[in-house]
CSV table of C-alpha atoms (C1' of nucleotides) in Angstrom, one decimal:
chain,number,residue,atom,x,y,z
A,1,MET,CA,-183.9,121.0,-73.2
A,2,VAL,CA,-183.4,119.5,-76.6
A,3,ASN,CA,-182.3,121.5,-79.6
A,4,ILE,CA,-185.3,120.8,-81.8
A,5,GLU,CA,-183.6,121.8,-85.0
A,6,SER,CA,-180.5,119.6,-84.7
A,7,ALA,CA,-182.5,116.8,-83.3
A,8,THR,CA,-184.7,116.9,-86.4
A,9,ILE,CA,-181.5,116.9,-88.6
A,10,GLN,CA,-180.2,113.9,-86.7
A,11,ALA,CA,-183.4,112.1,-87.0
A,12,THR,CA,-183.6,112.6,-90.8
A,13,GLU,CA,-180.0,111.7,-91.4
A,14,GLU,CA,-180.5,108.6,-89.3
A,15,LYS,CA,-183.7,107.7,-91.1
A,16,ILE,CA,-182.0,108.0,-94.4
A,17,LEU,CA,-179.0,105.9,-93.2
A,18,SER,CA,-181.0,103.0,-92.0
A,19,ALA,CA,-183.3,103.2,-95.0
A,20,ALA,CA,-180.3,103.1,-97.3
A,21,THR,CA,-178.9,100.2,-95.4
A,22,LEU,CA,-182.1,98.3,-95.9
A,23,ILE,CA,-182.4,99.0,-99.6
A,24,PHE,CA,-178.7,98.5,-100.4
A,25,ARG,CA,-178.8,95.2,-98.6
A,26,ALA,CA,-181.9,94.1,-100.5
A,27,ARG,CA,-180.8,95.1,-104.0
A,28,GLY,CA,-177.2,95.8,-104.0
A,29,LYS,CA,-175.5,99.1,-105.1
A,30,GLU,CA,-176.6,99.0,-108.7
A,31,GLY,CA,-180.0,97.6,-108.1
A,32,ALA,CA,-180.9,100.1,-105.3
A,33,ARG,CA,-183.2,103.0,-106.4
A,34,MET,CA,-182.9,106.4,-104.7
A,35,GLN,CA,-186.8,106.6,-105.0
A,36,ASP,CA,-187.0,103.4,-102.9
A,37,ILE,CA,-184.6,104.7,-100.3
A,38,ALA,CA,-186.5,108.0,-100.1
A,39,ASP,CA,-189.9,106.1,-99.7
A,40,GLU,CA,-188.4,103.9,-97.0
A,41,ALA,CA,-187.2,106.9,-95.1
A,42,GLY,CA,-190.6,108.6,-95.6
A,43,ILE,CA,-189.0,111.6,-97.5
A,44,ASN,CA,-188.4,112.5,-101.1
A,45,LYS,CA,-185.5,112.1,-103.5
A,46,ALA,CA,-184.5,115.7,-103.3
A,47,LEU,CA,-183.8,115.5,-99.6
A,48,LEU,CA,-181.5,112.5,-100.2
A,49,HIS,CA,-179.3,114.6,-102.4
A,50,TYR,CA,-179.5,117.5,-100.0
A,51,TYR,CA,-178.0,115.3,-97.3
A,52,PHE,CA,-175.6,113.0,-99.2
A,53,HIS,CA,-175.2,114.6,-102.6
A,54,SER,CA,-175.1,111.4,-104.6
A,55,LYS,CA,-175.9,107.8,-104.7
A,56,ASP,CA,-172.2,106.9,-104.8
A,57,LEU,CA,-171.4,108.9,-101.7
A,58,LEU,CA,-174.5,107.6,-99.8
A,59,PHE,CA,-173.4,104.1,-100.6
A,60,GLU,CA,-169.9,104.7,-99.5
A,61,LYS,CA,-171.0,106.1,-96.2
A,62,VAL,CA,-173.5,103.3,-95.4
A,63,PHE,CA,-171.1,100.7,-96.5
A,64,LYS,CA,-168.0,102.1,-94.5
A,65,GLU,CA,-170.0,102.5,-91.4
A,66,ASN,CA,-171.4,99.0,-91.4
A,67,SER,CA,-168.3,97.3,-92.5
A,68,ASN,CA,-166.3,99.0,-89.9
A,69,LEU,CA,-168.3,97.4,-87.1
A,70,PHE,CA,-167.2,94.1,-88.6
A,71,PHE,CA,-163.5,94.8,-88.9
A,72,SER,CA,-163.0,96.6,-85.6
A,73,LYS,CA,-164.7,93.7,-83.7
A,74,LEU,CA,-162.5,91.3,-85.5
A,75,ASN,CA,-159.3,93.2,-84.7
A,76,GLN,CA,-160.4,93.6,-81.1
A,77,ILE,CA,-160.8,89.8,-80.6
A,78,ILE,CA,-157.9,88.7,-82.6
A,79,GLN,CA,-155.5,91.0,-80.9
A,80,SER,CA,-156.8,90.4,-77.5
A,81,ASP,CA,-154.8,88.7,-74.8
A,82,THR,CA,-156.7,85.4,-74.7
A,83,ALA,CA,-155.9,81.7,-74.8
A,84,LEU,CA,-156.0,80.3,-78.4
A,85,PHE,CA,-159.0,78.0,-78.0
A,86,ASP,CA,-161.0,80.7,-76.2
A,87,LYS,CA,-160.1,83.1,-78.9
A,88,ILE,CA,-161.2,80.7,-81.6
A,89,ASP,CA,-164.5,80.4,-79.6
A,90,ASN,CA,-164.9,84.1,-79.4
A,91,LEU,CA,-164.0,84.6,-83.1
A,92,CYS,CA,-166.7,82.0,-84.2
A,93,ASP,CA,-169.3,83.4,-82.0
A,94,ALA,CA,-168.7,87.0,-83.1
A,95,TYR,CA,-168.5,86.2,-86.8
A,96,ILE,CA,-171.6,84.1,-86.9
A,97,SER,CA,-173.6,86.6,-84.9
A,98,MET,CA,-172.4,89.6,-87.0
A,99,SER,CA,-173.0,87.8,-90.4
A,100,LEU,CA,-176.5,86.8,-89.2
A,101,GLU,CA,-177.3,90.3,-88.3
A,102,ASN,CA,-175.7,91.9,-91.3
A,103,PRO,CA,-175.3,89.3,-94.1
A,104,PHE,CA,-175.1,92.0,-96.7
A,105,ILE,CA,-171.8,93.3,-95.4
A,106,PRO,CA,-169.7,90.2,-96.3
A,107,ILE,CA,-171.8,89.8,-99.5
A,108,LEU,CA,-171.1,93.4,-100.6
A,109,ILE,CA,-167.5,93.1,-99.7
A,110,ILE,CA,-167.1,89.9,-101.7
A,111,ASP,CA,-169.1,91.3,-104.5
A,112,GLU,CA,-167.6,94.7,-104.9
A,113,SER,CA,-164.0,93.7,-104.1
A,114,ASN,CA,-164.1,91.1,-106.9
A,115,LYS,CA,-165.4,93.8,-109.4
A,116,ASN,CA,-162.8,96.4,-108.6
A,117,PRO,CA,-160.2,95.0,-106.3
A,118,SER,CA,-157.7,97.8,-105.8
A,119,GLU,CA,-160.0,100.7,-105.9
A,120,PHE,CA,-162.6,99.1,-103.6
A,121,ILE,CA,-160.1,98.0,-100.9
A,122,GLN,CA,-158.4,101.3,-100.9
A,123,LYS,CA,-161.7,103.1,-100.3
A,124,LEU,CA,-162.7,100.5,-97.7
A,125,PHE,CA,-159.7,101.1,-95.5
A,126,SER,CA,-159.3,104.9,-96.0
A,127,GLY,CA,-160.1,107.1,-93.1
A,128,SER,CA,-160.5,105.6,-89.7
A,129,ASN,CA,-161.3,102.0,-90.9
A,130,LYS,CA,-158.4,99.8,-89.9
A,131,LYS,CA,-157.4,96.8,-91.8
A,132,PRO,CA,-157.5,93.5,-90.1
A,133,ASN,CA,-154.2,92.6,-88.5
A,134,PHE,CA,-153.5,88.9,-88.0
A,135,ASN,CA,-149.9,89.3,-86.8
A,136,THR,CA,-150.7,88.7,-83.0
A,137,PHE,CA,-152.8,85.7,-84.0
A,138,LYS,CA,-150.1,84.2,-86.2
A,139,GLU,CA,-147.5,84.6,-83.5
A,140,GLN,CA,-149.8,83.0,-81.0
A,141,ILE,CA,-150.2,80.0,-83.2
A,142,ARG,CA,-146.5,79.6,-83.7
A,143,LEU,CA,-146.0,79.7,-79.9
A,144,GLU,CA,-148.7,77.0,-79.3
A,145,VAL,CA,-147.2,74.8,-82.0
A,146,LYS,CA,-143.8,75.3,-80.4
A,147,ALA,CA,-145.2,74.4,-77.0
A,148,GLY,CA,-146.7,71.3,-78.4
A,149,LYS,CA,-150.2,72.1,-77.6
A,150,ILE,CA,-151.4,72.0,-81.2
A,151,LYS,CA,-150.2,70.2,-84.3
A,152,PRO,CA,-148.2,72.2,-86.8
A,153,THR,CA,-150.7,74.5,-88.3
A,154,ASN,CA,-150.5,77.0,-91.0
A,155,PRO,CA,-151.9,80.3,-89.6
A,156,GLU,CA,-153.1,81.6,-93.0
A,157,HIS,CA,-155.1,78.5,-93.7
A,158,LEU,CA,-156.5,78.4,-90.2
A,159,ILE,CA,-157.7,81.9,-90.5
A,160,MET,CA,-159.3,81.2,-93.9
A,161,ASN,CA,-160.9,78.1,-92.3
A,162,ILE,CA,-162.4,80.0,-89.4
A,163,LEU,CA,-163.8,82.7,-91.8
A,164,GLY,CA,-165.2,80.2,-94.3
A,165,LEU,CA,-166.8,78.0,-91.6
A,166,CYS,CA,-168.5,81.0,-89.9
A,167,ILE,CA,-169.4,83.3,-92.8
A,168,PHE,CA,-170.2,81.1,-95.8
A,169,PRO,CA,-173.3,79.3,-94.5
A,170,VAL,CA,-174.9,82.5,-93.4
A,171,ILE,CA,-174.4,84.4,-96.6
A,172,SER,CA,-175.5,81.3,-98.5
A,173,ARG,CA,-178.7,81.2,-96.5
A,174,PRO,CA,-181.2,80.9,-99.3
A,175,MET,CA,-179.3,78.1,-101.0
A,176,MET,CA,-178.7,76.3,-97.8
A,177,LYS,CA,-182.3,76.5,-96.8
A,178,PHE,CA,-183.4,75.3,-100.1
A,179,THR,CA,-181.0,72.4,-100.7
A,180,MET,CA,-181.4,71.1,-97.1
A,181,GLY,CA,-185.0,71.8,-96.9
A,182,LEU,CA,-184.9,74.0,-93.8
A,183,SER,CA,-187.4,76.6,-92.7
A,184,ASP,CA,-186.3,80.0,-91.7
A,185,ARG,CA,-186.6,79.0,-88.0
A,186,GLU,CA,-184.7,75.8,-88.6
A,187,PHE,CA,-181.9,77.6,-90.4
A,188,THR,CA,-181.5,80.2,-87.5
A,189,LEU,CA,-181.3,77.4,-85.0
A,190,ALA,CA,-178.7,75.6,-87.1
A,191,MET,CA,-176.7,78.8,-87.1
A,192,GLU,CA,-177.0,79.1,-83.3
A,193,GLU,CA,-175.7,75.5,-83.1
A,194,ARG,CA,-172.8,76.4,-85.2
A,195,LYS,CA,-171.5,78.8,-82.6
A,196,LYS,CA,-170.6,75.7,-80.6
A,197,ILE,CA,-170.1,73.2,-83.4
A,198,VAL,CA,-167.6,75.2,-85.4
A,199,PRO,CA,-165.1,76.0,-82.7
A,200,ALA,CA,-165.3,72.3,-81.6
A,201,PHE,CA,-164.8,71.2,-85.1
A,202,ILE,CA,-161.7,73.4,-85.5
A,203,ILE,CA,-160.2,72.6,-82.2
A,204,GLU,CA,-160.7,68.9,-82.6
A,205,SER,CA,-158.7,69.1,-85.8
A,206,ILE,CA,-155.7,71.2,-84.6
A,207,ARG,CA,-155.2,70.1,-81.0
A,208,LYS,CA,-152.5,67.6,-80.1
A,209,LYS,CA,-153.8,64.5,-78.4
B,1,MET,CA,-168.8,70.1,-146.0
B,2,VAL,CA,-169.7,72.7,-143.4
B,3,ASN,CA,-172.9,74.5,-143.6
B,4,ILE,CA,-171.5,78.1,-143.7
B,5,GLU,CA,-174.7,79.8,-142.6
B,6,SER,CA,-175.3,77.9,-139.5
B,7,ALA,CA,-171.7,77.8,-138.7
B,8,THR,CA,-171.7,81.6,-138.6
B,9,ILE,CA,-174.8,81.7,-136.4
B,10,GLN,CA,-173.1,79.3,-134.0
B,11,ALA,CA,-170.0,81.4,-134.0
B,12,THR,CA,-171.9,84.6,-133.3
B,13,GLU,CA,-174.0,83.0,-130.6
B,14,GLU,CA,-170.9,81.6,-128.9
B,15,LYS,CA,-169.1,84.9,-129.2
B,16,ILE,CA,-172.0,86.6,-127.4
B,17,LEU,CA,-172.3,84.0,-124.8
B,18,SER,CA,-168.6,84.1,-123.8
B,19,ALA,CA,-168.6,87.9,-124.0
B,20,ALA,CA,-171.5,88.1,-121.8
B,21,THR,CA,-170.0,85.6,-119.3
B,22,LEU,CA,-166.9,87.8,-119.1
B,23,ILE,CA,-169.0,91.1,-118.5
B,24,PHE,CA,-171.5,89.6,-116.2
B,25,ARG,CA,-168.6,88.2,-114.2
B,26,ALA,CA,-166.8,91.4,-114.0
B,27,ARG,CA,-169.7,93.7,-113.2
B,28,GLY,CA,-172.7,91.7,-112.0
B,29,LYS,CA,-176.1,91.6,-113.6
B,30,GLU,CA,-177.1,95.2,-112.8
B,31,GLY,CA,-173.6,96.6,-113.5
B,32,ALA,CA,-173.2,95.0,-116.8
B,33,ARG,CA,-173.8,97.1,-120.0
B,34,MET,CA,-175.3,95.6,-123.2
B,35,GLN,CA,-172.9,97.9,-125.0
B,36,ASP,CA,-169.9,96.4,-123.2
B,37,ILE,CA,-171.0,92.9,-124.0
B,38,ALA,CA,-171.5,93.9,-127.7
B,39,ASP,CA,-168.1,95.5,-127.8
B,40,GLU,CA,-166.5,92.5,-126.2
B,41,ALA,CA,-168.2,90.3,-128.8
B,42,GLY,CA,-167.2,92.5,-131.6
B,43,ILE,CA,-170.8,93.2,-132.7
B,44,ASN,CA,-173.5,95.8,-131.9
B,45,LYS,CA,-176.3,96.0,-129.4
B,46,ALA,CA,-179.0,95.4,-131.9
B,47,LEU,CA,-177.6,92.0,-132.7
B,48,LEU,CA,-177.6,91.0,-129.0
B,49,HIS,CA,-181.3,91.6,-128.9
B,50,TYR,CA,-181.8,89.8,-132.2
B,51,TYR,CA,-180.2,86.7,-130.6
B,52,PHE,CA,-181.3,86.9,-127.0
B,53,HIS,CA,-184.2,89.4,-127.0
B,54,SER,CA,-183.4,91.1,-123.6
B,55,LYS,CA,-180.7,91.5,-121.0
B,56,ASP,CA,-182.7,89.5,-118.5
B,57,LEU,CA,-183.0,86.5,-120.8
B,58,LEU,CA,-179.3,86.8,-121.8
B,59,PHE,CA,-178.3,86.8,-118.1
B,60,GLU,CA,-180.5,83.9,-117.3
B,61,LYS,CA,-179.0,81.8,-120.2
B,62,VAL,CA,-175.4,82.6,-119.3
B,63,PHE,CA,-176.0,81.9,-115.7
B,64,LYS,CA,-177.9,78.7,-115.9
B,65,GLU,CA,-175.3,77.3,-118.3
B,66,ASN,CA,-172.5,78.0,-116.0
B,67,SER,CA,-174.0,77.2,-112.7
B,68,ASN,CA,-175.3,73.9,-114.1
B,69,LEU,CA,-171.7,72.8,-114.6
B,70,PHE,CA,-171.2,73.4,-110.9
B,71,PHE,CA,-174.4,71.6,-109.6
B,72,SER,CA,-174.1,68.6,-111.9
B,73,LYS,CA,-170.5,67.9,-110.9
B,74,LEU,CA,-171.5,68.2,-107.3
B,75,ASN,CA,-174.3,65.7,-107.7
B,76,GLN,CA,-172.1,63.4,-109.6
B,77,ILE,CA,-169.5,63.2,-106.8
B,78,ILE,CA,-171.8,63.2,-103.9
B,79,GLN,CA,-174.0,60.4,-105.1
B,80,SER,CA,-171.2,58.3,-106.3
B,81,ASP,CA,-170.4,54.9,-104.7
B,82,THR,CA,-167.1,56.0,-103.1
B,83,ALA,CA,-165.8,55.6,-99.6
B,84,LEU,CA,-166.5,58.6,-97.4
B,85,PHE,CA,-163.0,60.0,-96.9
B,86,ASP,CA,-162.3,59.7,-100.6
B,87,LYS,CA,-165.5,61.3,-101.4
B,88,ILE,CA,-164.6,64.3,-99.1
B,89,ASP,CA,-161.3,64.4,-100.9
B,90,ASN,CA,-163.0,64.5,-104.3
B,91,LEU,CA,-165.5,67.1,-103.2
B,92,CYS,CA,-162.9,69.4,-101.9
B,93,ASP,CA,-160.7,69.0,-105.0
B,94,ALA,CA,-163.7,69.7,-107.4
B,95,TYR,CA,-165.1,72.6,-105.4
B,96,ILE,CA,-161.9,74.4,-105.1
B,97,SER,CA,-161.0,73.8,-108.8
B,98,MET,CA,-164.3,75.0,-110.0
B,99,SER,CA,-164.5,78.0,-107.7
B,100,LEU,CA,-161.0,79.0,-108.9
B,101,GLU,CA,-162.0,78.8,-112.5
B,102,ASN,CA,-165.4,80.4,-112.1
B,103,PRO,CA,-165.5,82.4,-108.9
B,104,PHE,CA,-168.3,84.5,-110.3
B,105,ILE,CA,-170.7,81.6,-110.3
B,106,PRO,CA,-170.8,81.2,-106.5
B,107,ILE,CA,-170.6,84.9,-106.0
B,108,LEU,CA,-173.6,85.6,-108.3
B,109,ILE,CA,-175.6,82.7,-106.7
B,110,ILE,CA,-175.0,84.2,-103.3
B,111,ASP,CA,-175.7,87.6,-104.5
B,112,GLU,CA,-178.8,87.1,-106.5
B,113,SER,CA,-180.3,84.5,-104.2
B,114,ASN,CA,-180.2,86.8,-101.3
B,115,LYS,CA,-181.9,89.6,-103.3
B,116,ASN,CA,-184.8,87.6,-104.5
B,117,PRO,CA,-184.7,84.1,-102.9
B,118,SER,CA,-187.8,82.3,-104.1
B,119,GLU,CA,-187.9,83.6,-107.6
B,120,PHE,CA,-184.2,83.1,-108.2
B,121,ILE,CA,-184.0,79.6,-106.9
B,122,GLN,CA,-187.1,78.7,-108.9
B,123,LYS,CA,-185.4,79.9,-112.1
B,124,LEU,CA,-182.1,78.4,-111.3
B,125,PHE,CA,-183.5,74.9,-111.0
B,126,SER,CA,-186.1,75.0,-113.8
B,127,GLY,CA,-185.6,73.0,-117.0
B,128,SER,CA,-182.7,70.5,-117.0
B,129,ASN,CA,-180.8,72.0,-114.0
B,130,LYS,CA,-181.0,69.5,-111.1
B,131,LYS,CA,-181.0,70.6,-107.5
B,132,PRO,CA,-178.3,69.2,-105.4
B,133,ASN,CA,-179.3,66.0,-103.6
B,134,PHE,CA,-177.6,65.2,-100.4
B,135,ASN,CA,-179.6,62.2,-99.4
B,136,THR,CA,-177.0,59.6,-100.4
B,137,PHE,CA,-174.4,61.5,-98.7
B,138,LYS,CA,-176.4,61.8,-95.5
B,139,GLU,CA,-177.2,58.2,-95.4
B,140,GLN,CA,-173.5,57.4,-95.9
B,141,ILE,CA,-172.6,59.4,-93.0
B,142,ARG,CA,-175.1,57.8,-90.8
B,143,LEU,CA,-173.8,54.4,-91.7
B,144,GLU,CA,-170.2,55.4,-90.9
B,145,VAL,CA,-171.2,56.8,-87.6
B,146,LYS,CA,-173.1,53.6,-86.8
B,147,ALA,CA,-170.1,51.4,-87.9
B,148,GLY,CA,-168.0,53.5,-85.5
B,149,LYS,CA,-165.6,54.8,-88.1
B,150,ILE,CA,-166.4,58.4,-87.5
B,151,LYS,CA,-167.7,60.3,-84.5
B,152,PRO,CA,-171.4,61.4,-84.3
B,153,THR,CA,-171.6,63.9,-87.0
B,154,ASN,CA,-174.4,66.1,-88.1
B,155,PRO,CA,-174.6,65.7,-92.0
B,156,GLU,CA,-176.0,69.2,-92.6
B,157,HIS,CA,-173.3,70.9,-90.7
B,158,LEU,CA,-170.6,68.8,-92.3
B,159,ILE,CA,-171.9,69.8,-95.8
B,160,MET,CA,-171.8,73.4,-94.8
B,161,ASN,CA,-168.3,72.9,-93.4
B,162,ILE,CA,-167.0,71.4,-96.7
B,163,LEU,CA,-168.6,74.1,-98.8
B,164,GLY,CA,-167.4,77.0,-96.7
B,165,LEU,CA,-163.9,75.7,-96.4
B,166,CYS,CA,-163.6,75.2,-100.1
B,167,ILE,CA,-165.6,78.1,-101.7
B,168,PHE,CA,-165.2,81.0,-99.2
B,169,PRO,CA,-161.5,81.7,-99.5
B,170,VAL,CA,-161.7,81.6,-103.3
B,171,ILE,CA,-164.6,84.0,-103.7
B,172,SER,CA,-162.9,86.3,-101.0
B,173,ARG,CA,-159.7,86.3,-103.0
B,174,PRO,CA,-159.2,90.1,-103.1
B,175,MET,CA,-159.7,90.4,-99.3
B,176,MET,CA,-157.6,87.4,-98.5
B,177,LYS,CA,-154.8,88.5,-100.7
B,178,PHE,CA,-154.9,92.0,-99.2
B,179,THR,CA,-155.2,91.1,-95.5
B,180,MET,CA,-152.6,88.3,-95.7
B,181,GLY,CA,-150.3,90.2,-98.0
B,182,LEU,CA,-150.2,87.6,-100.7
B,183,SER,CA,-149.4,88.0,-104.4
B,184,ASP,CA,-151.6,86.6,-107.0
B,185,ARG,CA,-149.2,83.7,-107.5
B,186,GLU,CA,-149.0,83.0,-103.7
B,187,PHE,CA,-152.7,83.0,-103.5
B,188,THR,CA,-153.1,80.5,-106.2
B,189,LEU,CA,-150.4,78.3,-104.6
B,190,ALA,CA,-152.3,78.5,-101.3
B,191,MET,CA,-155.5,77.4,-103.0
B,192,GLU,CA,-153.7,74.4,-104.5
B,193,GLU,CA,-152.4,73.6,-101.1
B,194,ARG,CA,-155.9,73.7,-99.8
B,195,LYS,CA,-157.0,70.8,-102.0
B,196,LYS,CA,-154.9,68.6,-99.6
B,197,ILE,CA,-155.2,70.7,-96.4
B,198,VAL,CA,-159.0,71.0,-96.3
B,199,PRO,CA,-159.8,67.3,-96.6
B,200,ALA,CA,-157.2,66.5,-94.0
B,201,PHE,CA,-158.5,69.2,-91.7
B,202,ILE,CA,-162.1,67.8,-92.0
B,203,ILE,CA,-161.2,64.2,-91.7
B,204,GLU,CA,-158.9,64.8,-88.8
B,205,SER,CA,-161.9,66.3,-87.0
B,206,ILE,CA,-164.5,63.7,-87.6
B,207,ARG,CA,-162.7,60.4,-87.7
B,208,LYS,CA,-162.7,58.2,-84.6
B,209,LYS,CA,-159.2,57.5,-83.2
C,1,DG,C1',-184.9,121.6,-94.1
C,2,DT,C1',-188.3,120.0,-96.9
C,3,DC,C1',-191.2,120.0,-100.8
C,4,DT,C1',-192.8,119.8,-106.2
C,5,DA,C1',-191.5,120.0,-110.6
C,6,DT,C1',-188.4,119.3,-114.0
C,7,DA,C1',-183.9,118.8,-116.4
C,8,DC,C1',-180.7,115.5,-118.1
C,9,DT,C1',-178.3,111.2,-118.9
C,10,DC,C1',-177.8,106.6,-119.5
C,11,DG,C1',-178.9,102.5,-121.4
C,12,DG,C1',-182.1,98.9,-123.0
C,13,DA,C1',-184.9,98.2,-126.8
C,14,DT,C1',-186.8,98.7,-131.6
C,15,DA,C1',-187.4,100.2,-136.6
C,16,DG,C1',-185.9,99.7,-140.9
C,17,DA,C1',-182.3,99.5,-144.5
C,18,DC,C1',-179.1,96.4,-146.5
D,1,DG,C1',-178.0,88.0,-140.1
D,2,DT,C1',-176.0,92.4,-139.4
D,3,DC,C1',-175.9,97.2,-139.3
D,4,DT,C1',-177.1,102.5,-138.3
D,5,DA,C1',-180.1,105.4,-136.3
D,6,DT,C1',-183.5,106.4,-133.0
D,7,DC,C1',-186.7,106.0,-129.4
D,8,DC,C1',-188.2,106.0,-124.8
D,9,DG,C1',-188.4,104.7,-120.1
D,10,DA,C1',-186.0,104.7,-115.9
D,11,DG,C1',-183.6,107.0,-112.6
D,12,DT,C1',-180.1,110.4,-110.8
D,13,DA,C1',-179.7,115.0,-110.0
D,14,DT,C1',-181.0,120.0,-109.6
D,15,DA,C1',-183.9,124.4,-109.5
D,16,DG,C1',-186.7,127.0,-107.0
D,17,DA,C1',-190.7,127.8,-103.9
D,18,DC,C1',-192.0,127.5,-99.2
DNA sequence: GTCTATACTCGGATAGAC
DNA sequence: GTCTATCCGAGTATAGAC
């Protein structure tokens, strides 16, 4: 038997959360309207405040939940015990997939973090959200360089390269589509291609021949 | 002799424009307050409306002016009659420099274009703003492939790679600094390094050996 | 828990004097 | 062209009935 009452609570909270995700994604924090979120969830404004008290808190909740998926996946891959080239492969695949599914997360992170760097980052990594840790990865690169399997490679730049190659095209979707004259379908296909092309591009550049 | 009256007009309009640039950069379109722009310019709200009529129009003006610098420079380099590897060098240098000086331009483009793709892009490239044209560049790549100087290379993906490698780290500055534990000075130095590292990284990957 | 109705605030925009 | 004062809509938040 299901507890009807708490099942209802759960349903409403979930409905709000996914409605809020949708609206914040489409209009940003400032541009989003509580009324729109309420409409999207099929309830009224008062109930939003009943559940989440304020727009600020609702945004924080939605945002932390979503971005955490991102960072925890990243940490998981980057700290795993996998050969370097495979790891790069996994990283690219995961980043491109996640960005495609949730482009608004990197966009909001970039946007909000530039507006209010210290406060934003502090909030983002408070509670259970763990900050990305590149130490294992850096060490792995040093070892591969030492072993003569890859060229001397600066780990920080390599990480920036991976992130830029995977995330940027996805969050720039409208501009990329427009400047290159791609349909929605063609763009998605191009991103699928990139899951192979990007790791190949990176590895071709760093491996010793 | 200077015409005092129009010199004053010019001065005020300029003051407003650079104040608006500053505020829009810091808070985005929705987050920006006309009062803050007025304060920054050392005038009052009424005068803002006297000069630019509405917030929307002021934003459009500021934004188009700034982004045009970006796109015209891009077109200039990409359509120039320069050898491919030199062109990649020039592109990276210009993109990294411009993003460093005006990170808010790519951020706003990404942000606003995702919110309202068709309308935004239409406005962006109305009037004298010219859309980026990659045709020359694509043709150049095809020729180099044919001549056996570079590996078979998809031009669209190469362009995305260049843009991502140059722009992404700069617009993600706060996150990059935080996750890699860099000071402001160290970050700037790293970006200067990238003007050499990125083209080398790209060329190493595509050139035929 | 959910609704309707309403209070309150912020901020963009305008009127009108100088 | 510039100011002060004011309006008014939009949108967040709350009160209170059910």
